[in-house]
Amino acid sequence: MAENAQKFGLEAQVKRNPHPDFKSVESSRPPFEEGASFTYTKTIKPDWTPGSGANNDDWKKHKTVEIDPYGEGRKPVDNYKLLISGIIPRPVPPQIVLRKPRCQLTNESGQIGFVSTISPDGQSTNLGPFSYTALVNHDPPIFCIGFSGGVGNPKDTCRNILETKECTINVISEFFQEAANYTSINAPHGVSEWALSGLTPAKSKKVRPDRVAESVFSIEAVYRAHHEWISPGSGKASGVLVILEGVNFHVREDALNDEGNIIDPAVLQPVSRLGGITYARTTAGFELPRPEFKKEVEREEVKGLVKPKAEGQ
């Protein structure tokens, strides 16, 4: 019972549904495009060239707001709301997938971790996208990144994090997607992905690695733990999970609400990673309020559905 009380208490604090009368708001919106199917388009700038950076300079017109997740007056629920609005899109849990496009997209579609690191001697930096990235907690703000290869033969980003214990995680937006993708090039150790992409380094406040100035939302993070995965087939190290804590946030001013706890997806324009070489835009959304048992059970159509759990149910 105590656990349920805490759960409902958290929901009351979050105030996830901003609409006093959701159905009236929903009725004013255009209908769901049920007949829409998955399609491929060109990138924003098919003629993008290495080193040219973002597709436009609009980002330079806006300042960045710095947020200390543990700052005076800031509540954990503020970090929760900020993170779930900024680390998007996230995979839909399999049990609540609403519909699948014909191309059979799976849970691989989700957030890309655009990670900046620096070597212990400060002479070499690394910048690259990682699709094995997730938000896993808000108090404290915890993120995890998965790297292929073991600790004995890590990628440069993984090696830098394990040795320096810090990095920045940056959200990729449409307007610099080509530049971000170019940082995935298999450049030799010591060659700068910053120069190859043309993206702009900006100084961080609490960690040494620079954040990406073009990014609407960036997180300064420090190392907390890691785990090496061993292949059951070969018995060899096959990957590393790194757990990080966010210690400072940077949000573009025009994307942040007055309360400093929600990021506007229309400004963020996040890009998600699908399978193969496919990426996706986030250009439309629909809202589904989370049901509350005490209210729902009062509805006649729900009363008959309330049954004790049993084997197979």
Coordinates of C-alpha atoms in Angstrom, one line a residue:
M1 CA 0.0 0.0 0.0
A2 CA 2.8 2.4 0.9
E3 CA 4.4 1.7 -2.5
N4 CA 1.2 2.5 -4.3
A5 CA 0.8 5.7 -2.3
Q6 CA 4.2 6.9 -3.3
K7 CA 3.5 6.0 -6.9
F8 CA 0.3 8.1 -6.9
G9 CA 2.0 10.8 -5.0
L10 CA 4.7 11.1 -7.6
E11 CA 2.1 11.4 -10.3
A12 CA 0.4 14.2 -8.4
Q13 CA 3.7 16.1 -8.3
V14 CA 4.5 15.5 -11.9
K15 CA 1.2 16.8 -13.2
R16 CA 1.8 15.0 -16.4
N17 CA -1.5 16.0 -18.0
P18 CA -1.5 19.8 -18.5
H19 CA -5.1 19.9 -19.6
P20 CA -8.0 20.4 -17.1
D21 CA -10.3 18.8 -19.7
F22 CA -8.2 16.7 -22.0
K23 CA -11.1 15.4 -24.2
S24 CA -12.1 18.9 -25.2
V25 CA -8.6 19.8 -26.1
E26 CA -8.2 16.6 -28.1
S27 CA -11.4 17.2 -30.0
S28 CA -10.0 20.4 -31.4
R29 CA -7.1 18.6 -33.0
P30 CA -6.9 17.0 -36.5
P31 CA -7.6 13.3 -36.6
F32 CA -4.9 10.7 -36.3
E33 CA -3.4 9.9 -39.8
E34 CA -4.3 6.2 -39.7
G35 CA -3.5 5.7 -43.3
A36 CA 0.0 7.3 -43.1
S37 CA 2.8 4.9 -43.9
F38 CA 6.6 4.9 -43.3
T39 CA 8.4 6.7 -46.1
Y40 CA 12.0 7.7 -46.9
T41 CA 12.9 11.3 -47.8
K42 CA 16.1 13.1 -48.6
T43 CA 18.1 14.5 -45.7
I44 CA 17.7 18.2 -45.1
K45 CA 20.8 19.0 -47.0
P46 CA 21.9 16.2 -49.5
D47 CA 24.8 18.4 -50.7
W48 CA 26.2 18.9 -47.2
T49 CA 30.0 18.9 -47.2
P50 CA 32.5 17.8 -44.5
G51 CA 33.5 20.6 -42.2
S52 CA 30.5 22.8 -43.0
G53 CA 28.7 22.2 -39.7
A54 CA 25.0 23.0 -39.1
N55 CA 22.6 23.6 -42.0
N56 CA 21.8 27.1 -40.7
D57 CA 23.0 29.7 -38.2
D58 CA 19.7 30.3 -36.4
W59 CA 21.1 28.6 -33.3
K60 CA 23.6 31.4 -32.9
K61 CA 20.8 33.9 -32.2
H62 CA 19.9 32.2 -28.9
K63 CA 21.7 32.0 -25.6
T64 CA 21.9 28.9 -23.5
V65 CA 20.4 28.6 -20.0
E66 CA 22.5 26.8 -17.5
I67 CA 20.7 24.6 -15.0
D68 CA 22.2 23.0 -11.9
P69 CA 20.1 19.9 -11.2
Y70 CA 20.9 20.3 -7.5
G71 CA 20.6 24.1 -7.4
E72 CA 18.7 25.9 -4.6
G73 CA 15.0 25.7 -5.0
R74 CA 15.2 23.0 -7.7
K75 CA 13.0 20.0 -7.0
P76 CA 13.7 16.4 -8.3
V77 CA 10.4 16.6 -10.2
D78 CA 11.8 19.5 -12.2
N79 CA 14.6 17.4 -13.3
Y80 CA 12.2 14.6 -14.1
K81 CA 10.1 16.7 -16.3
L82 CA 13.1 18.3 -18.0
L83 CA 14.8 15.0 -18.8
I84 CA 11.7 13.2 -20.2
S85 CA 11.0 16.2 -22.4
G86 CA 14.7 16.6 -23.6
I87 CA 15.9 13.0 -23.9
I88 CA 13.5 12.1 -26.7
P89 CA 12.3 10.2 -28.6
R90 CA 12.6 7.2 -26.3
P91 CA 11.5 3.7 -27.3
V92 CA 7.9 2.8 -26.5
P93 CA 7.9 -0.2 -24.1
P94 CA 6.8 -3.4 -26.1
Q95 CA 3.7 -3.9 -24.0
I96 CA 2.2 -0.5 -25.1
V97 CA 3.2 -0.4 -28.8
L98 CA 0.2 1.1 -30.5
R99 CA 0.9 0.2 -34.1
K100 CA 3.9 -0.9 -36.2
P101 CA 4.7 0.6 -39.6
R102 CA 5.1 -1.8 -42.5
C103 CA 8.9 -1.7 -42.2
Q104 CA 8.6 -3.4 -38.8
L105 CA 10.5 -0.8 -36.7
T106 CA 11.3 -2.0 -33.3
N107 CA 12.6 -0.7 -30.0
E108 CA 15.8 0.3 -31.7
S109 CA 14.2 3.6 -32.5
G110 CA 15.2 6.0 -29.8
Q111 CA 17.5 8.6 -28.4
I112 CA 21.0 9.0 -29.8
G113 CA 23.8 9.9 -27.3
F114 CA 26.0 12.5 -29.0
V115 CA 29.0 12.2 -26.7
S116 CA 32.0 14.5 -26.3
T117 CA 35.1 13.4 -24.4
I118 CA 38.8 14.3 -23.9
S119 CA 41.9 12.2 -23.2
P120 CA 43.6 12.3 -19.8
D121 CA 46.5 14.4 -21.1
G122 CA 44.1 16.8 -22.8
Q123 CA 45.7 16.4 -26.2
S124 CA 43.0 14.4 -27.9
T125 CA 39.2 14.9 -28.0
N126 CA 36.5 12.6 -29.4
L127 CA 32.9 13.3 -30.5
G128 CA 30.5 10.7 -31.8
P129 CA 26.9 9.4 -31.8
F130 CA 25.9 6.3 -29.8
S131 CA 22.5 4.7 -30.2
Y132 CA 22.8 2.5 -27.1
T133 CA 22.0 5.5 -24.9
A134 CA 19.2 5.8 -22.3
L135 CA 17.9 7.9 -19.4
V136 CA 17.4 5.6 -16.4
N137 CA 16.8 7.9 -13.4
H138 CA 16.1 11.5 -12.5
D139 CA 17.1 11.8 -8.8
P140 CA 20.0 11.7 -9.3
P141 CA 20.0 12.2 -13.1
I142 CA 21.4 8.9 -14.5
F143 CA 22.2 8.0 -18.0
C144 CA 23.8 4.8 -19.5
I145 CA 25.7 4.3 -22.7
G146 CA 26.6 1.0 -24.3
F147 CA 29.8 0.6 -26.3
S148 CA 30.8 -2.4 -28.4
G149 CA 34.2 -4.0 -27.6
G150 CA 35.6 -4.8 -24.2
V151 CA 37.5 -2.8 -21.7
G152 CA 40.8 -4.2 -23.1
N153 CA 40.0 -2.8 -26.6
P154 CA 37.6 0.1 -26.1
K155 CA 36.4 2.8 -28.5
D156 CA 38.1 6.1 -27.9
T157 CA 35.0 7.6 -26.3
C158 CA 34.7 4.7 -23.9
R159 CA 38.4 4.8 -23.0
N160 CA 38.3 8.5 -22.4
I161 CA 35.3 8.2 -20.0
L162 CA 36.8 5.3 -18.1
E163 CA 40.1 7.2 -17.7
T164 CA 38.9 10.8 -17.1
K165 CA 35.5 10.0 -15.5
E166 CA 33.6 12.7 -17.4
C167 CA 31.9 13.6 -20.7
T168 CA 29.1 15.6 -22.2
I169 CA 25.9 14.2 -23.7
N170 CA 24.3 16.3 -26.4
V171 CA 20.9 15.9 -28.2
I172 CA 21.0 15.9 -32.0
S173 CA 18.6 18.1 -33.8
E174 CA 17.5 18.1 -37.5
F175 CA 19.4 21.2 -38.4
F176 CA 22.8 19.5 -37.8
Q177 CA 22.1 15.9 -38.4
E178 CA 24.5 15.5 -41.3
A179 CA 27.3 17.0 -39.3
A180 CA 26.5 14.8 -36.3
N181 CA 26.4 11.7 -38.5
Y182 CA 29.8 12.6 -40.0
T183 CA 31.4 12.3 -36.6
S184 CA 30.7 8.5 -36.8
I185 CA 33.5 8.3 -39.4
N186 CA 36.2 5.7 -38.5
A187 CA 38.9 8.4 -38.1
P188 CA 42.3 7.3 -36.7
H189 CA 43.1 8.0 -33.1
G190 CA 44.1 11.6 -32.6
V191 CA 42.1 13.0 -35.6
S192 CA 39.5 15.5 -34.6
E193 CA 35.8 14.8 -35.4
W194 CA 35.0 18.4 -34.5
A195 CA 37.0 19.7 -37.5
L196 CA 35.7 17.0 -39.8
S197 CA 32.1 17.9 -38.9
G198 CA 32.4 21.6 -38.6
L199 CA 30.5 21.6 -35.3
T200 CA 31.3 24.2 -32.6
P201 CA 32.8 23.3 -29.2
A202 CA 31.5 25.3 -26.2
K203 CA 33.1 25.3 -22.8
S204 CA 31.5 23.2 -20.1
K205 CA 31.2 24.4 -16.5
K206 CA 31.8 21.3 -14.4
V207 CA 33.6 18.9 -16.7
R208 CA 36.6 19.3 -19.1
P209 CA 35.0 18.0 -22.3
D210 CA 33.3 20.7 -24.5
R211 CA 29.6 20.5 -25.2
V212 CA 28.2 20.9 -28.7
A213 CA 27.2 24.6 -29.1
E214 CA 24.6 23.7 -31.7
S215 CA 22.8 21.3 -29.4
V216 CA 19.5 22.6 -27.9
F217 CA 20.1 20.4 -24.9
S218 CA 23.4 19.3 -23.4
I219 CA 24.3 17.5 -20.3
E220 CA 27.6 17.6 -18.4
A221 CA 28.1 14.1 -16.9
V222 CA 30.5 12.3 -14.6
Y223 CA 31.3 8.5 -14.4
R224 CA 29.6 6.4 -11.7
A225 CA 30.2 2.8 -12.8
H226 CA 30.7 0.4 -15.6
H227 CA 30.1 -3.2 -16.5
E228 CA 31.9 -5.3 -19.1
W229 CA 29.7 -7.8 -21.1
I230 CA 31.1 -11.3 -22.0
S231 CA 29.8 -13.1 -25.1
P232 CA 28.2 -16.5 -24.1
G233 CA 29.3 -17.8 -27.5
S234 CA 33.0 -16.8 -27.7
G235 CA 33.7 -16.1 -24.0
K236 CA 35.3 -12.9 -25.1
A237 CA 34.5 -9.3 -23.9
S238 CA 31.9 -7.9 -26.3
G239 CA 30.8 -4.6 -24.8
V240 CA 30.8 -2.1 -22.0
L241 CA 27.9 -0.4 -20.2
V242 CA 28.9 2.9 -18.7
I243 CA 26.7 4.6 -16.1
L244 CA 26.9 8.4 -15.8
E245 CA 25.4 11.1 -13.6
G246 CA 24.3 14.4 -15.0
V247 CA 25.8 17.3 -13.0
N248 CA 24.9 20.3 -15.2
F249 CA 22.4 21.0 -17.9
H250 CA 22.5 23.5 -20.8
V251 CA 19.2 24.4 -22.6
R252 CA 18.7 26.8 -25.4
E253 CA 16.6 29.7 -24.1
D254 CA 13.8 29.6 -26.7
A255 CA 13.3 25.9 -26.0
L256 CA 12.8 26.2 -22.2
N257 CA 9.5 27.0 -20.5
D258 CA 9.3 29.7 -17.8
E259 CA 9.5 27.1 -15.0
G260 CA 12.8 25.7 -16.4
N261 CA 11.5 22.2 -16.4
I262 CA 10.1 21.4 -19.9
I263 CA 11.8 21.5 -23.3
D264 CA 9.7 22.3 -26.4
P265 CA 10.0 19.5 -29.0
A266 CA 9.2 22.0 -31.8
V267 CA 12.5 23.8 -31.0
L268 CA 14.5 20.6 -30.1
Q269 CA 13.6 18.9 -33.4
P270 CA 15.1 15.6 -32.1
V271 CA 16.4 12.9 -34.5
S272 CA 16.0 9.3 -33.6
R273 CA 18.0 6.2 -34.7
L274 CA 16.2 3.4 -36.5
G275 CA 17.8 0.3 -38.0
G276 CA 20.7 0.1 -40.4
I277 CA 21.6 3.6 -41.7
T278 CA 18.1 5.0 -41.1
Y279 CA 17.2 8.0 -38.9
A280 CA 13.8 9.5 -38.2
R281 CA 12.3 12.9 -37.5
T282 CA 9.9 13.8 -34.7
T283 CA 7.4 16.0 -36.4
A284 CA 4.0 15.1 -34.9
G285 CA 2.6 13.9 -31.6
F286 CA -0.5 12.8 -29.8
E287 CA -1.3 12.8 -26.1
L288 CA -2.6 9.9 -24.0
P289 CA -3.3 10.7 -20.3
R290 CA -2.2 8.1 -17.9
P291 CA -5.2 6.4 -16.3
E292 CA -5.8 6.6 -12.5
F293 CA -7.3 3.5 -11.1
K294 CA -9.5 5.1 -8.4
K295 CA -11.2 7.3 -11.1
E296 CA -11.4 4.6 -13.8
V297 CA -13.0 2.0 -11.6
E298 CA -16.0 4.2 -11.2
R299 CA -16.8 3.9 -14.9
E300 CA -19.3 1.2 -15.7
E301 CA -17.3 -0.2 -18.6
V302 CA -14.3 -0.6 -16.3
K303 CA -16.0 -2.1 -13.2
G304 CA -16.5 -5.5 -14.9
L305 CA -12.9 -5.6 -16.0
V306 CA -11.5 -5.4 -12.4
K307 CA -10.5 -9.0 -11.6
P308 CA -7.9 -10.6 -9.3
K309 CA -4.6 -11.6 -10.9
A310 CA -4.4 -15.2 -11.8
E311 CA -2.0 -17.5 -13.6
G312 CA -2.0 -16.7 -17.3
Q313 CA -3.6 -13.3 -16.9

